[in-house]
GROMACS .gro file of C-alpha atoms in nm:
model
  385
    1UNK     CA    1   1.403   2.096  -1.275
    2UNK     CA    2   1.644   2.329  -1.116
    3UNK     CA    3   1.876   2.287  -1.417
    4UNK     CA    4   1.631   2.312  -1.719
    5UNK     CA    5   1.501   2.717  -1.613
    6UNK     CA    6   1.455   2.745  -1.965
    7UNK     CA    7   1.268   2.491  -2.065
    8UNK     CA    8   0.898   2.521  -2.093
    9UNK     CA    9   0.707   2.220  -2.189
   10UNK     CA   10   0.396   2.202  -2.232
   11UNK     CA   11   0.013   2.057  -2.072
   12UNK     CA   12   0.117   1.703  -2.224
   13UNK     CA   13   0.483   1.709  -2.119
   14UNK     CA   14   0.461   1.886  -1.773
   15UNK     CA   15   0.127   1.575  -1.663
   16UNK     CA   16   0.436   1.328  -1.800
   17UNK     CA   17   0.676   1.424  -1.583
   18UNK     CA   18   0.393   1.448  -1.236
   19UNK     CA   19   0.308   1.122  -1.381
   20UNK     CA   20   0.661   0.991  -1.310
   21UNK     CA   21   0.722   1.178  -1.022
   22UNK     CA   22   0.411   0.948  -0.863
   23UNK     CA   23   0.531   0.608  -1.014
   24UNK     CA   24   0.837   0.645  -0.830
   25UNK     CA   25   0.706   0.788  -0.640
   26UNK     CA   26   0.937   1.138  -0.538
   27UNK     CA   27   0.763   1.419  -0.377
   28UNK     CA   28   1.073   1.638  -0.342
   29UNK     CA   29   1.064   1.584  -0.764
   30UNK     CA   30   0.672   1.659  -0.776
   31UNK     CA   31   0.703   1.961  -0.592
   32UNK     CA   32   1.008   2.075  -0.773
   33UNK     CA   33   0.775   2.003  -1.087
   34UNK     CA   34   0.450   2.225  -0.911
   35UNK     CA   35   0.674   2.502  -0.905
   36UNK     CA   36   0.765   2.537  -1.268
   37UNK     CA   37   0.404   2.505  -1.325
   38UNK     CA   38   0.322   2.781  -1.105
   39UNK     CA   39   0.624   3.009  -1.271
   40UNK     CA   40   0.578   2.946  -1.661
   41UNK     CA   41   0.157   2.969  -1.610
   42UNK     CA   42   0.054   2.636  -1.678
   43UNK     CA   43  -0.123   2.627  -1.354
   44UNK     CA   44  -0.480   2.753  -1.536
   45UNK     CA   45  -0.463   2.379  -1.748
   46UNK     CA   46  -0.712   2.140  -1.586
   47UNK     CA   47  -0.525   1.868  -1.712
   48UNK     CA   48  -0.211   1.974  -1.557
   49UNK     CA   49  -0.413   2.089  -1.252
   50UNK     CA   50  -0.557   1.727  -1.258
   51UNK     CA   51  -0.192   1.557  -1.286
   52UNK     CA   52  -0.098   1.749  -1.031
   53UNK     CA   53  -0.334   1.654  -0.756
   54UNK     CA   54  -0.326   1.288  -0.892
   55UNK     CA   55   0.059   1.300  -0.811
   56UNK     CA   56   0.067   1.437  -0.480
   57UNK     CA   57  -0.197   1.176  -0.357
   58UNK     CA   58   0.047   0.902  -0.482
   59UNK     CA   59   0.288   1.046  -0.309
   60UNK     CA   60   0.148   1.041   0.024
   61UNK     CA   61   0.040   1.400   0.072
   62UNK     CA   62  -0.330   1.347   0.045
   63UNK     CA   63  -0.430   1.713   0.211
   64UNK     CA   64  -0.230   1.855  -0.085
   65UNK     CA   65  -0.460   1.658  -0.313
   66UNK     CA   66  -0.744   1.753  -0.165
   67UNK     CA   67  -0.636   2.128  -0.182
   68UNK     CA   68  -0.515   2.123  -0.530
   69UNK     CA   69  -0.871   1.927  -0.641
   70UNK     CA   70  -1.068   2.244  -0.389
   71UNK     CA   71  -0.931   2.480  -0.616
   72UNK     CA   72  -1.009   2.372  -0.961
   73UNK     CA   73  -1.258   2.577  -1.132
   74UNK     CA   74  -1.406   2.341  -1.362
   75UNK     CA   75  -1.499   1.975  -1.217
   76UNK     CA   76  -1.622   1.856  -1.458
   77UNK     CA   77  -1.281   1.576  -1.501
   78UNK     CA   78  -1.432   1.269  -1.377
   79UNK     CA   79  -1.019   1.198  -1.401
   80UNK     CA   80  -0.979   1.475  -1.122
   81UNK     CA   81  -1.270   1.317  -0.903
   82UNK     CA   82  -1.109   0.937  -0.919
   83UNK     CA   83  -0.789   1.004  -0.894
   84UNK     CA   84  -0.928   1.237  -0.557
   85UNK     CA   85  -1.087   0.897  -0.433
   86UNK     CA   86  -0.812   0.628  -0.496
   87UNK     CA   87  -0.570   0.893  -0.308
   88UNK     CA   88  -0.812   0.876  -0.019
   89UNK     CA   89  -0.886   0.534  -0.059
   90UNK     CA   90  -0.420   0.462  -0.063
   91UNK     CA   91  -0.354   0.638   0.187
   92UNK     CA   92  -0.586   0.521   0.480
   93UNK     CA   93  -0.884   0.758   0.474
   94UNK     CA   94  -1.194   0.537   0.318
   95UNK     CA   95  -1.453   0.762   0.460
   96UNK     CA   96  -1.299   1.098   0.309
   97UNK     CA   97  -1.292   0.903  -0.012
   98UNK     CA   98  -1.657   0.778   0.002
   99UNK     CA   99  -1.781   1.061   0.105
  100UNK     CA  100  -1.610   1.265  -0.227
  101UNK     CA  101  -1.796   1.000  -0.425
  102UNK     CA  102  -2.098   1.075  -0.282
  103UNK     CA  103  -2.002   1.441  -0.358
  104UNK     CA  104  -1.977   1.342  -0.731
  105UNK     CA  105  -2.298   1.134  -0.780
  106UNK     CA  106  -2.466   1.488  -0.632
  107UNK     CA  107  -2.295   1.658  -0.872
  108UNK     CA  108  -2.527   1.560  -1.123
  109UNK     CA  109  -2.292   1.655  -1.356
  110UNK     CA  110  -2.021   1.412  -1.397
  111UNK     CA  111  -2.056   1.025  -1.357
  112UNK     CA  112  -1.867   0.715  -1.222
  113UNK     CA  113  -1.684   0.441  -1.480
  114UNK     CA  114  -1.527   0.139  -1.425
  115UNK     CA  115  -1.198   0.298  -1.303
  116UNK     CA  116  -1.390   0.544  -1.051
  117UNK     CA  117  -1.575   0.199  -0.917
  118UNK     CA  118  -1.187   0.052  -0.874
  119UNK     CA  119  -1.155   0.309  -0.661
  120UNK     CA  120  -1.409   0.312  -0.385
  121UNK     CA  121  -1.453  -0.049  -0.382
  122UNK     CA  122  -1.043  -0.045  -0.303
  123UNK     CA  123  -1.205   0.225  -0.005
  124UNK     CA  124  -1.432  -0.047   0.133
  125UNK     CA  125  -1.213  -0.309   0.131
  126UNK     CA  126  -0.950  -0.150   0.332
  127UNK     CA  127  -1.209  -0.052   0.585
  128UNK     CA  128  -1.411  -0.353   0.633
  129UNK     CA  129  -1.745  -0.213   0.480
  130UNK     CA  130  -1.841  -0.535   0.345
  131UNK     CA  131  -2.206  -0.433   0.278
  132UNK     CA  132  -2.121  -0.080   0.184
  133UNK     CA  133  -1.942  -0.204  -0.028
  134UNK     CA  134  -2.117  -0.494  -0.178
  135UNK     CA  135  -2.387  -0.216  -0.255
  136UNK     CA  136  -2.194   0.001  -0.474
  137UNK     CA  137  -2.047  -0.349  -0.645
  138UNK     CA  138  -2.398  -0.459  -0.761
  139UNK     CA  139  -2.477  -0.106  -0.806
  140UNK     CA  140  -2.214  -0.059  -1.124
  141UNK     CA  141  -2.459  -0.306  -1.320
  142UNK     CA  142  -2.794  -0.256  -1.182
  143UNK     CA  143  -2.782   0.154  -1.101
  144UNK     CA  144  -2.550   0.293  -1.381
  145UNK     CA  145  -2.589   0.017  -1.629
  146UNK     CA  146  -2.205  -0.049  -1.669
  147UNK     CA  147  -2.061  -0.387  -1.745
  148UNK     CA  148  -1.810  -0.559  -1.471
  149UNK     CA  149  -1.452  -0.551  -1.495
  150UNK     CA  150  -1.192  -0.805  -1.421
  151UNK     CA  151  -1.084  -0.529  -1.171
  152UNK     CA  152  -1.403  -0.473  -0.979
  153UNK     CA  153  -1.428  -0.820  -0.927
  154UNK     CA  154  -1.099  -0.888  -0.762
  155UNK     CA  155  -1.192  -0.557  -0.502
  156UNK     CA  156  -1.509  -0.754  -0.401
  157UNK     CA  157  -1.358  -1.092  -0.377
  158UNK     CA  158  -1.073  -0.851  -0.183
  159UNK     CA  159  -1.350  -0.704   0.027
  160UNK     CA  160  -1.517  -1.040   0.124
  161UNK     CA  161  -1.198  -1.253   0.208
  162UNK     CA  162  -1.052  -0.972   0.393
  163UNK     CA  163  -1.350  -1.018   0.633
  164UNK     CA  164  -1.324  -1.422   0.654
  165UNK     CA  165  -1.653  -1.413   0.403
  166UNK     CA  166  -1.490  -1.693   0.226
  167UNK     CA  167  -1.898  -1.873   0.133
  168UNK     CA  168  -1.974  -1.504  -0.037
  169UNK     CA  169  -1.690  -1.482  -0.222
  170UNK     CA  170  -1.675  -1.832  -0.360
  171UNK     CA  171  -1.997  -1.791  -0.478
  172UNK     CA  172  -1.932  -1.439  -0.651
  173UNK     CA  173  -1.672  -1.603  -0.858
  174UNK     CA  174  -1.887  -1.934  -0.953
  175UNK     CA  175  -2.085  -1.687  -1.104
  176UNK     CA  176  -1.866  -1.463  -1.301
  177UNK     CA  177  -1.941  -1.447  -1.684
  178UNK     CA  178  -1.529  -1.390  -1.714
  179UNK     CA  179  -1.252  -1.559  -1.660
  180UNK     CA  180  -1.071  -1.512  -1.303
  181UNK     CA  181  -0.757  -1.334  -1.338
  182UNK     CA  182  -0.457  -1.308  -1.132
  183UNK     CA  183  -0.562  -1.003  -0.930
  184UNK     CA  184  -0.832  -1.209  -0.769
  185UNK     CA  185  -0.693  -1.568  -0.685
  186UNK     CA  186  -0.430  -1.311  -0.497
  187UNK     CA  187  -0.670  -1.092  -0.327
  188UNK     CA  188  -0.828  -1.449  -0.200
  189UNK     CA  189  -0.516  -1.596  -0.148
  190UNK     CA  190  -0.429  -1.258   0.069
  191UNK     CA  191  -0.733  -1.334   0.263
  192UNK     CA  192  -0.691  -1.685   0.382
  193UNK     CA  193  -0.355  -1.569   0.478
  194UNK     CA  194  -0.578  -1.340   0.686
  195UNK     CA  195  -0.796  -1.621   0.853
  196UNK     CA  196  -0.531  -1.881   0.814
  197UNK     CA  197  -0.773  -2.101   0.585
  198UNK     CA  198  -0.520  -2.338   0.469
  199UNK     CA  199  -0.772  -2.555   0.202
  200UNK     CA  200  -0.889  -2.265  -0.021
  201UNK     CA  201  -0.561  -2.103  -0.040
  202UNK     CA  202  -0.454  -2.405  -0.160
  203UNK     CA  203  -0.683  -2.333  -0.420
  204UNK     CA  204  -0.586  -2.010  -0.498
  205UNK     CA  205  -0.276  -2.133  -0.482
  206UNK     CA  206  -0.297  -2.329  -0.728
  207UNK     CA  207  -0.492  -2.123  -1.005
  208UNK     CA  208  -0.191  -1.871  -0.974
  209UNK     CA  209   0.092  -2.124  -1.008
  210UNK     CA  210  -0.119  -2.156  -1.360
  211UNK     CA  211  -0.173  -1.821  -1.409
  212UNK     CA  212   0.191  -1.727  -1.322
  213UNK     CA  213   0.440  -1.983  -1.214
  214UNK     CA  214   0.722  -1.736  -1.202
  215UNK     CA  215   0.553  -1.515  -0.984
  216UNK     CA  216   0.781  -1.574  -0.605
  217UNK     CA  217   0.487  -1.353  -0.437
  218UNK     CA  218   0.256  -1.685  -0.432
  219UNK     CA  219   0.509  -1.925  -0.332
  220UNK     CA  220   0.606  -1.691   0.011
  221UNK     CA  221   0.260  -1.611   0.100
  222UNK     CA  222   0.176  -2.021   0.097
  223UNK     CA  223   0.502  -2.066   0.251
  224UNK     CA  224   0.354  -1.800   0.527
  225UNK     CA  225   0.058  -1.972   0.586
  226UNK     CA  226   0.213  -2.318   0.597
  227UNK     CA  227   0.414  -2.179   0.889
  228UNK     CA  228   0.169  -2.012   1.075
  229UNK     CA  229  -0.029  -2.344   1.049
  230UNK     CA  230   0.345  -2.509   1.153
  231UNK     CA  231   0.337  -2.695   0.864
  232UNK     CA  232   0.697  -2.701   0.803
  233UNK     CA  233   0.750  -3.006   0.551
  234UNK     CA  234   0.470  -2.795   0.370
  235UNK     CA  235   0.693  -2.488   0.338
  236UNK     CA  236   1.017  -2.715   0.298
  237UNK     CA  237   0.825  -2.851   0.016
  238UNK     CA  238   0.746  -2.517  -0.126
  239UNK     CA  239   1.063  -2.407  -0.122
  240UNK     CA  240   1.218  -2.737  -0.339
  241UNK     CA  241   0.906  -2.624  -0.561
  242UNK     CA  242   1.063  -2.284  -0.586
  243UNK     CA  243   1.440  -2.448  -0.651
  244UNK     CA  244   1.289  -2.652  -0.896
  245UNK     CA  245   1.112  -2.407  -1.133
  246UNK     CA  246   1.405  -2.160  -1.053
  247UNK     CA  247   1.215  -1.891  -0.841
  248UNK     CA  248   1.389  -1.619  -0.629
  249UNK     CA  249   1.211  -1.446  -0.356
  250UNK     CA  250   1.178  -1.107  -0.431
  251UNK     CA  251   1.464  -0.951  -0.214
  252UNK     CA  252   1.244  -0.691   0.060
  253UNK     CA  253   1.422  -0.346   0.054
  254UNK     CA  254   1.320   0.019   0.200
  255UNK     CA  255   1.474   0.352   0.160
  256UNK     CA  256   1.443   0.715   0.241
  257UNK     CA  257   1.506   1.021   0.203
  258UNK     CA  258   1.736   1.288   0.423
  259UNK     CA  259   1.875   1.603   0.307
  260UNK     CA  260   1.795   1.570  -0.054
  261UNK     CA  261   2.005   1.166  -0.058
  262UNK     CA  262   1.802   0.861  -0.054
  263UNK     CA  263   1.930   0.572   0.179
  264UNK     CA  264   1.848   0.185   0.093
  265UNK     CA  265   1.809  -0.073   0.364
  266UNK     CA  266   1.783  -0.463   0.306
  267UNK     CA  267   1.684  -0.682   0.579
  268UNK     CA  268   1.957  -0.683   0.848
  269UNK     CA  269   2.187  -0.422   0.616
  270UNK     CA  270   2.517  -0.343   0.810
  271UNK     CA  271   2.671  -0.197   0.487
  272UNK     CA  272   2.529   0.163   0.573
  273UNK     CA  273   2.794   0.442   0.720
  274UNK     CA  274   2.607   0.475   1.043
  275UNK     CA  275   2.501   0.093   1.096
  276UNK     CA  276   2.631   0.090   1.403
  277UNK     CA  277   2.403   0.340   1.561
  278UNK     CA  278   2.136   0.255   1.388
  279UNK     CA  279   2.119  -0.086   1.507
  280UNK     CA  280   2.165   0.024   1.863
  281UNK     CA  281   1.926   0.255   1.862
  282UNK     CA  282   1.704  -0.056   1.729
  283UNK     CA  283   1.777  -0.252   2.024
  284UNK     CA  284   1.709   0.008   2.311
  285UNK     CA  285   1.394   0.062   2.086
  286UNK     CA  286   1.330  -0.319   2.148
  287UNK     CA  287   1.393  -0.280   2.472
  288UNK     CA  288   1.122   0.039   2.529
  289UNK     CA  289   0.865  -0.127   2.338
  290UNK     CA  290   0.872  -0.461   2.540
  291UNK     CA  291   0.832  -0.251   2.830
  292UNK     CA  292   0.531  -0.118   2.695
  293UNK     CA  293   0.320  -0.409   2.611
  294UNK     CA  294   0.464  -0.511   2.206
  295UNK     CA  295   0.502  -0.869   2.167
  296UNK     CA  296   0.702  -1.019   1.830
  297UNK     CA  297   0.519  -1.173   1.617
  298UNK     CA  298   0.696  -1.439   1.500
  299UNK     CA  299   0.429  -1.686   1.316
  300UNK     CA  300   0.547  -1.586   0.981
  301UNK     CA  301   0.901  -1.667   1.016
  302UNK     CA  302   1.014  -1.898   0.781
  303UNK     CA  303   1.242  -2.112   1.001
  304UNK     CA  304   1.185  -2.403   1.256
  305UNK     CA  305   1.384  -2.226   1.500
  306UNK     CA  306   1.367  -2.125   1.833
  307UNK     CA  307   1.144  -1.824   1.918
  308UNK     CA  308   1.460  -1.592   2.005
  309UNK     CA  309   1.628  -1.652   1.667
  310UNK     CA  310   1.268  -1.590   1.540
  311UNK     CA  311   1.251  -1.253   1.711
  312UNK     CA  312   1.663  -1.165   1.609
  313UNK     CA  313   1.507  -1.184   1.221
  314UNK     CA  314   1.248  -1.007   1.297
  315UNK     CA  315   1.419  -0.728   1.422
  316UNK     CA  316   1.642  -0.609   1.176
  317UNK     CA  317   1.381  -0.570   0.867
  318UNK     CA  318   1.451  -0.337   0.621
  319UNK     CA  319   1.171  -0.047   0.718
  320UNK     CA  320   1.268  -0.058   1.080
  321UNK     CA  321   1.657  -0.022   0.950
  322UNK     CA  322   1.529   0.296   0.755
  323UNK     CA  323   1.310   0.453   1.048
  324UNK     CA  324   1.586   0.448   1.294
  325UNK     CA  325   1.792   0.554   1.079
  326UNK     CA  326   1.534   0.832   0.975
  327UNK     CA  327   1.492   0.927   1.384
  328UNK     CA  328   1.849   0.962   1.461
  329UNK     CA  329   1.937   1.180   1.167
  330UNK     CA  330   1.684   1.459   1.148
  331UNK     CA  331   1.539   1.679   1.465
  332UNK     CA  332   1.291   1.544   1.757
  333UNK     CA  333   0.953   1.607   1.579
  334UNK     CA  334   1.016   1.581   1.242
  335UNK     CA  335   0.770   1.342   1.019
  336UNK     CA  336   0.967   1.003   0.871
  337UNK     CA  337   0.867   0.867   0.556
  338UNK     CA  338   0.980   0.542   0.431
  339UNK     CA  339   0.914   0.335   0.095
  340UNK     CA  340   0.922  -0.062   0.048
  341UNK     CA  341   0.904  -0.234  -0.233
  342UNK     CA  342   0.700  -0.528  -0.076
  343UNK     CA  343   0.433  -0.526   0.164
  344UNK     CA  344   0.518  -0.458   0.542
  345UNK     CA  345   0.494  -0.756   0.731
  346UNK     CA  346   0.241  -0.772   1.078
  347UNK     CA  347   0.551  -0.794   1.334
  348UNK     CA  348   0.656  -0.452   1.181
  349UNK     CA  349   0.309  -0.274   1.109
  350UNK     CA  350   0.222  -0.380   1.506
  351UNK     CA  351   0.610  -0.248   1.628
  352UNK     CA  352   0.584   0.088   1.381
  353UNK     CA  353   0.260   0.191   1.600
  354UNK     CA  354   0.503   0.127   1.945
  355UNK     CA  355   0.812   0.323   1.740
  356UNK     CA  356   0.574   0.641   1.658
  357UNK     CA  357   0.445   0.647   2.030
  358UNK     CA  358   0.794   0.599   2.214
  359UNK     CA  359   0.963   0.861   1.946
  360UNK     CA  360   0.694   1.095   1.958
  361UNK     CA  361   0.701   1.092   1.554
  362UNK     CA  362   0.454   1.093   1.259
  363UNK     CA  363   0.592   0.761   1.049
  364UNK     CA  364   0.453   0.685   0.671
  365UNK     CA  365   0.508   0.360   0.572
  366UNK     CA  366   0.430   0.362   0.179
  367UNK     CA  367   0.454  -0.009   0.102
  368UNK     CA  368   0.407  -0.210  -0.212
  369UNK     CA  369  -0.004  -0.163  -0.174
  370UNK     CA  370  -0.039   0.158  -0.006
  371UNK     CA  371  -0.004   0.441   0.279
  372UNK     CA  372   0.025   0.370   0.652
  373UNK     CA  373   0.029   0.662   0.875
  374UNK     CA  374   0.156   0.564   1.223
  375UNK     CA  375   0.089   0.817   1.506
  376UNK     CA  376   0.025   0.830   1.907
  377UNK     CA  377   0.062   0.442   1.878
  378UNK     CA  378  -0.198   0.392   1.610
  379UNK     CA  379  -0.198   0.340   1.216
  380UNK     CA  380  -0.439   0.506   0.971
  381UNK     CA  381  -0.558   0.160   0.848
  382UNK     CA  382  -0.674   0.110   1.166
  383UNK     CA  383  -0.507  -0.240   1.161
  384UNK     CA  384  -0.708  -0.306   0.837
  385UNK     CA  385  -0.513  -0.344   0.571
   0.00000   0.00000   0.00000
């Protein structure tokens, strides 16, 4: 932004560019973009105004959101209110986020669609309100007469196998009047990962090999299971599946931001300028949090192997790469914030809460479904997630 001072834009171009900003997503960008807003007067816009809380919620600052959303003067963008709620709802606060739709069916003035619904059912489901949550599901047909979406099904069926309420949720989708999509055969196959109920995520399985048989997410997470269950000609076999049909595993990557330069890490990277110290200050990290209590968990690890190689992979994975190297580059106290493009793995979400502690550090983890904020030794998802 700093070289375009005399560009304008306007309402339409200005929510573009927040809109980008938060796919990326790039707060440094998003707040570069909030201050030409503020200097060229666009600020009074309640579509901007709405963009602009939208983007700071996808970016992890939540508060910001919140603030932003406080001091609009018209509320009467339903847009404004859901994008207020998913933001909650991503970033590890369900109750803030139910309790701001509660604050909108007051209102009296505005009222929930199907998107709104996406979002606090998403709230639920990442907090283990399984009847909360089944009453505002049945309450989108039976309270404000709207018809069910693809989407609101998979949260419920995301809800329910979250919490092992496999009988529920098998029923649910017996029942649908619509075809089940992709969305939900993973939010169930996510769940028996969960609970380690090998038969129906065969099942799921299964329906998303049809759905999407190029899709390498499905093949790992059965691979997963299949190992946690030690089922290792299973996995073997899933991985000649993959050769066969020409599947790559998605390679995991995480980077972050210091002094205005973003830093990739893959898993067990040695290519970065200060690898060195950044894997020793892993190790002596190892060390403190075994003396503390944290055990690897190594029942996701691919390999037949012995439980030390097991605990060597596990080690080196790309966000843990990217914290350390976030810790030894900036000062004691400063908050690290790292992205990945796939979902953090349970070995790293459980040694992430031990990092935070021993560092004395506010982490955010933004991973490929949403926020984790690690602090004192404890994660915002409350180990829900």
């Amino acid at each position: 932004m700093s070289r375009c001072q005399n560009w304008q834009g306007n309402k339409f171009t200005v929510s573009s560019a927040l809109a980008a900003a938060a796919a990326i997503p790039c707060l440094r960008i998003g707040k570069e973009i909030h201050g030409h807003i503020m200097r060229t007067g666009l600020e009074s816009d309640q579509v901007v105004w709405s963009s602009l809380s939208d983007m700071y919620g996808k970016c992890g600052s939540i508060e910001e959101a919140r603030h932003i959303f406080d001091r609009m003067v018209d509320r009467d963008d339903l847009v404004s209110w859901t994008s207020l709620i998913a933001g909650y709802a991503q970033n590890g606060k369900p109750n803030e986020a139910l309790h701001y739709f509660e604050l909108l069916l007051n209102s009296g003035k505005v009222h929930p669609d199907h998107i709104t619904f996406v979002g606090v059912l998403s709230a639920c489901a990442h907090a283990g309100l399984v009847d909360k949550g089944l009453q505002y599901f049945y309450s989108i047909k039976d309270k404000h007469g709207l018809t069910y979406t693809t989407d609101h099904y998979a949260c419920i069926i995301d809800l329910l196998a979250r919490c092992g309420r496999f009988e529920e949720a098998k029923r649910i989708i017996s029942g649908m009047p619509i075809k089940p999509d992709k969305f939900l055969w993973a939010s169930l196959l996510g769940g028996c990962r969960i609970h380690k109920n090998v038969e129906l995520a065969e099942k799921a399985a299964e329906a998303l090999f049809e759905i999407e048989p190029e899709n390498p997410a499905t093949y790992v997470t059965m691979a997963n299971i299949y190992a946690t269950a030690g089922k290792w000609a299973e996995v073997a076999k899933i991985r000649t599946i993959m050769d066969d049909r020409g599947v790559v595993k998605k390679p995991g990557k995480s980077w972050i931001e210091v002094k205005r330069k973003t830093h990739v890490f893959l898993v067990g990277d040695k290519s970065h300028p200060k690898s060195k110290q950044i894997h020793e200050f892993l190790g002596e990290l190892s060390r403190r949090m075994k003396e503390e209590g944290f055990v690897p968990d190594t029942n996701s690890v691919l390999h037949d192997v012995e439980e030390e190689q097991k605990e060597q992979n596990l080690s080196y994975h790309s966000e843990k790469l990217a914290i350390a190297y976030g810790v030894i580059s900036t000062a004691a106290g400063t908050p690290i914030k790292v992205f990945k493009n796939l979902r953090t793995c349970v070995d790293c979400h459980t040694a992430i809460k031990f990092i935070s502690k021993i560092v004395d550090r506010k982490i955010v983890v933004r991973d490929s479904a949403r926020f984790h904020c690690f602090e004192n030794g404890s994660c915002s998802c409350r180990d829900y997630w």
